Coordinates of C-alpha atoms in Angstrom, one line a residue:
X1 CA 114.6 116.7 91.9
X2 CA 116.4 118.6 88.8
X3 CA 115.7 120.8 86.9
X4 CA 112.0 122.2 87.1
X5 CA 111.3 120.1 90.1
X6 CA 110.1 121.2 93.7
X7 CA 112.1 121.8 96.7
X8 CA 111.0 120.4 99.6
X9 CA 111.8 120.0 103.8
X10 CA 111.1 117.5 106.5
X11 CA 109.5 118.6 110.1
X12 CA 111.4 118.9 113.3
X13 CA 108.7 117.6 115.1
X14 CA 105.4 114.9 114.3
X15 CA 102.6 116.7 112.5
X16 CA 99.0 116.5 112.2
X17 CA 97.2 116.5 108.8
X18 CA 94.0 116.8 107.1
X19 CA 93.0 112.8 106.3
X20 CA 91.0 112.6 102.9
X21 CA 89.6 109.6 102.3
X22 CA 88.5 108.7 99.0
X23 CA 87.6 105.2 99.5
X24 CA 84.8 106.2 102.2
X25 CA 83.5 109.2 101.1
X26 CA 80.0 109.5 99.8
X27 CA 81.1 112.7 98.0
X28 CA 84.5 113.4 97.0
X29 CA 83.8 117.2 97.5
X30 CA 82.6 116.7 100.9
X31 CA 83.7 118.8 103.7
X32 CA 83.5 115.2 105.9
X33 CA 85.7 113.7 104.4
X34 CA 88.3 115.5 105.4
X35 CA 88.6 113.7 109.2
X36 CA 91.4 115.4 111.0
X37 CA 94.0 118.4 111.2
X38 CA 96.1 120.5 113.0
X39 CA 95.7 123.6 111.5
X40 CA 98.6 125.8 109.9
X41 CA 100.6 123.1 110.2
X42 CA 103.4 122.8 107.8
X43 CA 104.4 119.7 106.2
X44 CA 106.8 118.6 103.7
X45 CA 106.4 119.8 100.4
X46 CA 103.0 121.4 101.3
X47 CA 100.8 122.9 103.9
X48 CA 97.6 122.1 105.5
X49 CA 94.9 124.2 106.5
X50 CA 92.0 122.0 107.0
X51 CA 89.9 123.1 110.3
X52 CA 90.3 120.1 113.5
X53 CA 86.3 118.5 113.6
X54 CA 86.3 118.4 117.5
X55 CA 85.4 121.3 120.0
X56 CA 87.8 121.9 122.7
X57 CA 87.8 119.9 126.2
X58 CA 85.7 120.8 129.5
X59 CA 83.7 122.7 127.2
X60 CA 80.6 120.9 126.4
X61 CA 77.7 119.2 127.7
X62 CA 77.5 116.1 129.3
X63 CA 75.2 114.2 127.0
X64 CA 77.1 112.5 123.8
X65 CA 76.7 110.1 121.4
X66 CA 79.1 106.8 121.8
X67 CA 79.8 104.9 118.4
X68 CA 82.0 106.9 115.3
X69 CA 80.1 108.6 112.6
X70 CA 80.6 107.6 109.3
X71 CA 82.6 110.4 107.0
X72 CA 84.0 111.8 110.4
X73 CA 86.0 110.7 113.9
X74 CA 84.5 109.0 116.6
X75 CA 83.1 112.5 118.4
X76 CA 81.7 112.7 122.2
X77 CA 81.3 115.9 123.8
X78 CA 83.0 116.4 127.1
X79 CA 81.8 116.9 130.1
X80 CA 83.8 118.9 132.8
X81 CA 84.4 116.0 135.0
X82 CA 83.7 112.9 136.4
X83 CA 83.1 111.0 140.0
X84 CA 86.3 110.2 142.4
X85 CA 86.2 106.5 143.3
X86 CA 87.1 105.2 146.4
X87 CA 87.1 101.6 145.9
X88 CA 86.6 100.7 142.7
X89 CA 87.7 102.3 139.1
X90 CA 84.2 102.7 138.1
X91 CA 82.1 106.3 139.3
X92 CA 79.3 107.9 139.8
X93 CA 78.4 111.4 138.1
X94 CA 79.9 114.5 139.9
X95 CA 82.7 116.7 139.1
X96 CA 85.6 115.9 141.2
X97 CA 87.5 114.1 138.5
X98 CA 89.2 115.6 135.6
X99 CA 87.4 113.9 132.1
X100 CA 89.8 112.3 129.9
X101 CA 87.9 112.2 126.6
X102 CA 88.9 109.3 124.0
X103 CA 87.8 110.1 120.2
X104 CA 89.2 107.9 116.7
X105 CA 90.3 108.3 113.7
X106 CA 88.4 105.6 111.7
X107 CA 85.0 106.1 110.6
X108 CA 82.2 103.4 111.9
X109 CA 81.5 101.4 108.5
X110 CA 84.8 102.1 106.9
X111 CA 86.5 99.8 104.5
X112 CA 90.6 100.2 105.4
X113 CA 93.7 98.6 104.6
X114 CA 95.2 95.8 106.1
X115 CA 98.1 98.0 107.5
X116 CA 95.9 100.9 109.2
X117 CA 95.9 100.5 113.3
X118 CA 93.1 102.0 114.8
X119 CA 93.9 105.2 116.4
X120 CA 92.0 107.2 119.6
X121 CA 93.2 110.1 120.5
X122 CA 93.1 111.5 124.6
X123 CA 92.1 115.0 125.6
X124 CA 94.4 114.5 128.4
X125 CA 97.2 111.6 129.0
X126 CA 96.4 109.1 131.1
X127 CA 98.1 108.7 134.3
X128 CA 97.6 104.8 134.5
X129 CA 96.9 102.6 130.7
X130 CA 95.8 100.0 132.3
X131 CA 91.9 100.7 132.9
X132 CA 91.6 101.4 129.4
X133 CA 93.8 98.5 128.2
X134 CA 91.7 95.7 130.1
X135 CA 88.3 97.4 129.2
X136 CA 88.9 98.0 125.0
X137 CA 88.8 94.8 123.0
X138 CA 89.3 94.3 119.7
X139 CA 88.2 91.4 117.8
X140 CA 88.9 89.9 114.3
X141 CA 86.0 88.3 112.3
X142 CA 84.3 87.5 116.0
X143 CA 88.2 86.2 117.8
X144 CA 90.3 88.4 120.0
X145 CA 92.5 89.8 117.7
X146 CA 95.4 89.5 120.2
X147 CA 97.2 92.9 119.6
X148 CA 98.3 95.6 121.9
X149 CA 97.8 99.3 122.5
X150 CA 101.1 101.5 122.1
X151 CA 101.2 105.0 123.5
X152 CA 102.6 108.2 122.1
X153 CA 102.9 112.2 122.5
X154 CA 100.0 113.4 119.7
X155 CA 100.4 116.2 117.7
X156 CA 96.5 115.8 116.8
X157 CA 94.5 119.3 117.9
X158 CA 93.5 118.8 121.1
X159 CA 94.8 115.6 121.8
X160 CA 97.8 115.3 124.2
X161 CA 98.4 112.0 123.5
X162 CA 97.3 109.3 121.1
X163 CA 97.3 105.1 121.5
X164 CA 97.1 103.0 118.4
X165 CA 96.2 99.7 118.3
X166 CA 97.5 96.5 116.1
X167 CA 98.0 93.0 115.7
X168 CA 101.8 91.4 115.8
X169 CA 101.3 91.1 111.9
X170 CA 99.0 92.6 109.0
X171 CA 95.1 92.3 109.6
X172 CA 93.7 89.5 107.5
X173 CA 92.0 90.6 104.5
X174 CA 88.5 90.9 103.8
X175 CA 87.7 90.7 107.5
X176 CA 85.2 92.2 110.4
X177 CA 86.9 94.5 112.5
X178 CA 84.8 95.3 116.0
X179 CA 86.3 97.8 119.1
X180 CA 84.6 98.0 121.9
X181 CA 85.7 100.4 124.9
X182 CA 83.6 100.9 127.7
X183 CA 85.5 103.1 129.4
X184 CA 82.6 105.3 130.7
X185 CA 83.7 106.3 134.5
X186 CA 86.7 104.5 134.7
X187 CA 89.7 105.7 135.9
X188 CA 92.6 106.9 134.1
X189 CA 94.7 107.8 137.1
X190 CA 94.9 109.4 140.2
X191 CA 92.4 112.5 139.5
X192 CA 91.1 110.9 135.9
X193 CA 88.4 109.6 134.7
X194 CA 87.0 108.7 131.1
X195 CA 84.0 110.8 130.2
X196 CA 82.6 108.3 127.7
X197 CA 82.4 104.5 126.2
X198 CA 82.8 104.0 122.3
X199 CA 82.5 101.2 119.8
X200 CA 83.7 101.1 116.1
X201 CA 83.3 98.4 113.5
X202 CA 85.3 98.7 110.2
X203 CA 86.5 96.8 107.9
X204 CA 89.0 95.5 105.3
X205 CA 89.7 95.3 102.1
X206 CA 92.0 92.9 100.3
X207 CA 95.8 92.5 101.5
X208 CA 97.4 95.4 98.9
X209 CA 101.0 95.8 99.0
X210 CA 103.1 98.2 97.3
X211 CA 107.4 97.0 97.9
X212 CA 109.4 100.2 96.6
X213 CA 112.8 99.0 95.5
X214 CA 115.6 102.1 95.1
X215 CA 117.7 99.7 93.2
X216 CA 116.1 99.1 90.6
X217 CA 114.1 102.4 90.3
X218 CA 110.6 99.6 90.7
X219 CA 107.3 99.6 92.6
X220 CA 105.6 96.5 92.3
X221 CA 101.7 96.4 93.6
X222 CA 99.7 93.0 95.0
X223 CA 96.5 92.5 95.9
X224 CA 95.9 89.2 98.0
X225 CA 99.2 88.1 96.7
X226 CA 98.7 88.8 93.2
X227 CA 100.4 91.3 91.0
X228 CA 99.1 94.0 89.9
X229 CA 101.0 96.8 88.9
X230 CA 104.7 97.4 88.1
X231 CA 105.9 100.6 87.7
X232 CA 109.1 102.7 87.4
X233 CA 109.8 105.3 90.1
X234 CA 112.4 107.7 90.9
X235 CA 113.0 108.3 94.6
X236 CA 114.9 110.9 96.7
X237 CA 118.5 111.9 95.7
X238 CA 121.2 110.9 98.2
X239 CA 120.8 115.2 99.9
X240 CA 116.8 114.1 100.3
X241 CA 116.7 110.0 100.8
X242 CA 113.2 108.7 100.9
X243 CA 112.7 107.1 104.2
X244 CA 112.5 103.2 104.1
X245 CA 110.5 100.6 106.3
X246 CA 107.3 100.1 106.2
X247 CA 104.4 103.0 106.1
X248 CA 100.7 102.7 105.3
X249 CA 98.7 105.4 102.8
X250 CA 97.5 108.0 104.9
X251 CA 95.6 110.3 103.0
X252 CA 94.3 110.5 98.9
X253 CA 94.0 113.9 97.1
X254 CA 92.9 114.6 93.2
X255 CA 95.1 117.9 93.4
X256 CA 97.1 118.2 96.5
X257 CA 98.8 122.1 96.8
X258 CA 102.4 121.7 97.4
X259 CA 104.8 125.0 98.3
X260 CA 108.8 125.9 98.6
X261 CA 109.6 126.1 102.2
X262 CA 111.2 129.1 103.3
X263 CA 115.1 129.5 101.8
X264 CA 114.0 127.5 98.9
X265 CA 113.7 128.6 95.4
X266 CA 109.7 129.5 95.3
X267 CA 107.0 127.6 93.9
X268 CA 103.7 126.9 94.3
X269 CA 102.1 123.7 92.5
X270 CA 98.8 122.0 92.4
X271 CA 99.8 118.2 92.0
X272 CA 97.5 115.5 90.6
X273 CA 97.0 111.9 91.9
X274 CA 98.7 112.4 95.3
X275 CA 98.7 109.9 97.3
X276 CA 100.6 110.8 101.3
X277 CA 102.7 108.3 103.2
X278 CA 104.4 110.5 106.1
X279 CA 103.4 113.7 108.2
X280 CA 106.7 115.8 107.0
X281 CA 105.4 115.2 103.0
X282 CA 106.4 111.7 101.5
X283 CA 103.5 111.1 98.7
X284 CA 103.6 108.7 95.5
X285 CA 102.4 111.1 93.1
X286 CA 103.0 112.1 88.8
X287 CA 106.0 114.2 88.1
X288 CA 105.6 115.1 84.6
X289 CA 109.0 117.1 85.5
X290 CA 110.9 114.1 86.5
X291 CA 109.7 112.3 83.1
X292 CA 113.7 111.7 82.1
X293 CA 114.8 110.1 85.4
X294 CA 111.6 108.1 86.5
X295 CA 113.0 104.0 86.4
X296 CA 116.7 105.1 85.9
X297 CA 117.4 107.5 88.9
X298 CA 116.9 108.8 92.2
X299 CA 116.7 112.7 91.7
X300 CA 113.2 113.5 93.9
X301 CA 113.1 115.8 96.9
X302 CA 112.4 112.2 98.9
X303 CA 108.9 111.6 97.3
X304 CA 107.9 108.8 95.0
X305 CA 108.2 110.2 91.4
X306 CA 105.7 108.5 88.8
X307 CA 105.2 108.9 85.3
X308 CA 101.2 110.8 85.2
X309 CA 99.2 107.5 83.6
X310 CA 101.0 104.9 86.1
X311 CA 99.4 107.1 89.3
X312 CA 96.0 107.7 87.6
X313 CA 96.0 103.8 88.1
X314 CA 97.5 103.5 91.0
X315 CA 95.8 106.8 92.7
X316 CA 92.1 104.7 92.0
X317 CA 93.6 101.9 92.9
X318 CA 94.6 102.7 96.5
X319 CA 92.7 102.7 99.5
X320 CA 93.5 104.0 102.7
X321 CA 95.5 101.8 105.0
X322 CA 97.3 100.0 102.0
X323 CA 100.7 99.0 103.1
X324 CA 104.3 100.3 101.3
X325 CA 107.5 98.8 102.1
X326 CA 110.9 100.4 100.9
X327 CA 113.9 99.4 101.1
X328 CA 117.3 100.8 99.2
X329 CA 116.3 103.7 99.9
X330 CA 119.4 105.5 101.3
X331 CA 117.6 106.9 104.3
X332 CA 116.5 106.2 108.3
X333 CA 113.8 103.9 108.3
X334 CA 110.6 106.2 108.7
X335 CA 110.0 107.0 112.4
X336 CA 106.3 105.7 113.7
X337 CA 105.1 108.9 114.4
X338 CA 105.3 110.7 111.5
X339 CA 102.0 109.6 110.2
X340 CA 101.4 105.6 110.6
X341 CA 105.2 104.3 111.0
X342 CA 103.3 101.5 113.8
X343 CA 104.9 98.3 111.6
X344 CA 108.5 99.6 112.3
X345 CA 108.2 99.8 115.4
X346 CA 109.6 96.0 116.3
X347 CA 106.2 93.3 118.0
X348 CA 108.5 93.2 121.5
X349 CA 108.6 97.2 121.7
X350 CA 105.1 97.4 120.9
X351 CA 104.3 94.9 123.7
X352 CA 105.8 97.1 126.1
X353 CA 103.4 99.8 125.2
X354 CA 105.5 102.9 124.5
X355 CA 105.3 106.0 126.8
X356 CA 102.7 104.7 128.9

């Protein structure tokens, strides 16, 4: 940006964050709301410092609870191993496999987005998908939904690495969402085993999607096909493009704290109405700053500049999950792992299931 505005940086690496969800918390000041983190972790244009919700693997007792909990992940405690088959990829209890423990982002009862995949995180990586692939179903008002699981390196605390699961296109709106995995003593691979079965049901809201246009300086909001909003917006300068593609709202904050990164000029703000698309610190948020170039010109630091009324309304609006598409923006189309990138990831790549 010019002027007054913030500097800002983008991560060498993916990065966990601190997931406040406005839409299901029972309290906006409560401490479970905020559902994940990697702590210290430095993002774009701010830093998080929320505490990770889970207790370290091999550490715990062997008796859990199975479904999510509202408010918070999907949370079993794991045990310090599981039985070794010998014929079949279910076991019995005893200690000579290593437990692989599967927890999720979403919270049982939650009302998302029609973009948001459902994520589950894995103490350790699995050496073979394919247990966990046949047992987990996922079904869409009662019919399979037929997507597919896609595996990645997770920078989530204590997670080595993360599947997500979605459909080839959007969920439906309004719909019932039901996961089932049970995964409880099956293998994972030579020496693994899962530690625990789960089941979530969430579900959506109406089909809300925000297209970002760096042309003409526009975002344009629809809800089930309707418009809603049109606002102007200013977007990264051509030194800081905004990533385009497809990304999904992540994360909604009243005041989100964002700092200078190191070698920039300092500053320390407390920004209102942020709402975070990306890991490495894309948010649409006000820019009372940026007033003169919001709808005429790209001058931000590769966030999404709005005038302070126009995010008020889009800020209560949003829920999390909502889908943004840019395009014109100047810049790479944003990767999937920096936050929930899944939609640019092309339906035949997905198929094949990424690094697993």
């Amino acid at each position: 940006m010019v002027g007054a505005s913030p500097a800002g940086f983008r991560l060498a690496r993916p990065c966990s964050v601190a997931i406040r969800d406005e839409e299901n918390c029972a309290s906006p000041a409560s401490a479970p709301c905020h559902r994940s983190a990697s702590r210290d972790c430095l993002v774009g244009h701010g830093v998080s410092t929320a505490q990770n919700v889970h207790g370290s693997a091999d550490t715990a007792p062997v008796s859990s609870h199975v479904s999510v909990s509202a408010g918070r992940p999907g949370s079993v405690r794991v045990p310090t191993g599981v039985s070794d088959p010998s014929t079949s990829a279910r076991t019995s209890a005893s200690p000579l496999r290593r437990a692989v423990h599967v927890s999720l982002l979403e919270s049982d009862g939650g009302v998302y987005g029609v973009g948001m995949p459902i994520i589950a995180w894995f103490t350790r990586a699995p050496a073979d998908a394919a247990a966990f692939e046949k047992a987990a179903t996922v079904r869409v008002n009662g019919a399979p939904a037929g997507g597919a699981w896609y595996w990645e390196k997770s920078a989530h605390q204590g997670a080595a690495v993360e599947a997500h699961d979605r459909p080839q296109h959007y969920w439906p709106a309004h719909a019932k969402i039901r996961m089932t995995a049970p995964v409880k003593g099956l293998s994972a691979g030579k020496g693994l085993a899962y530690d625990d079965s789960m089941t979530l049901s969430l579900s959506t809201g109406a089909a809300n999607i925000a297209t970002v246009d760096g042309h003409s300086e526009r975002m344009t909001v629809t809800s089930d096909g309707k418009k809603v909003f049109s606002f102007p917006v200013s977007l990264g300068a051509a030194d800081h493009p905004t990533y385009g593609g497809t990304k999904v709202v992540m994360e909604k904050d009243r005041v989100q704290e964002m700092k200078s990164s190191p070698g920039e000029p300092y500053y320390d703000l407390k920004v209102p109405w942020s709402v975070r698309l990306t890991n490495s610190g894309e948010f649409v948020h006000s820019a009372s700053w940026n007033g003169g170039n919001i709808g005429i010109r790209s001058t931000s630091h590769g966030r999404t500049n709005l005038n302070v009324a126009a995010t008020q309304q889009y800020f209560r609006f949003a829920r999390i999950g909502d889908v943004f598409t840019y395009t014109n923006t100047g810049g790479p189309t944003m990767p999937s792992w920096d936050g929930y990138g899944d939609w640019n990831v092309p339906w035949s790549a997905w198929q094949a299931g990424g690094i697993l």
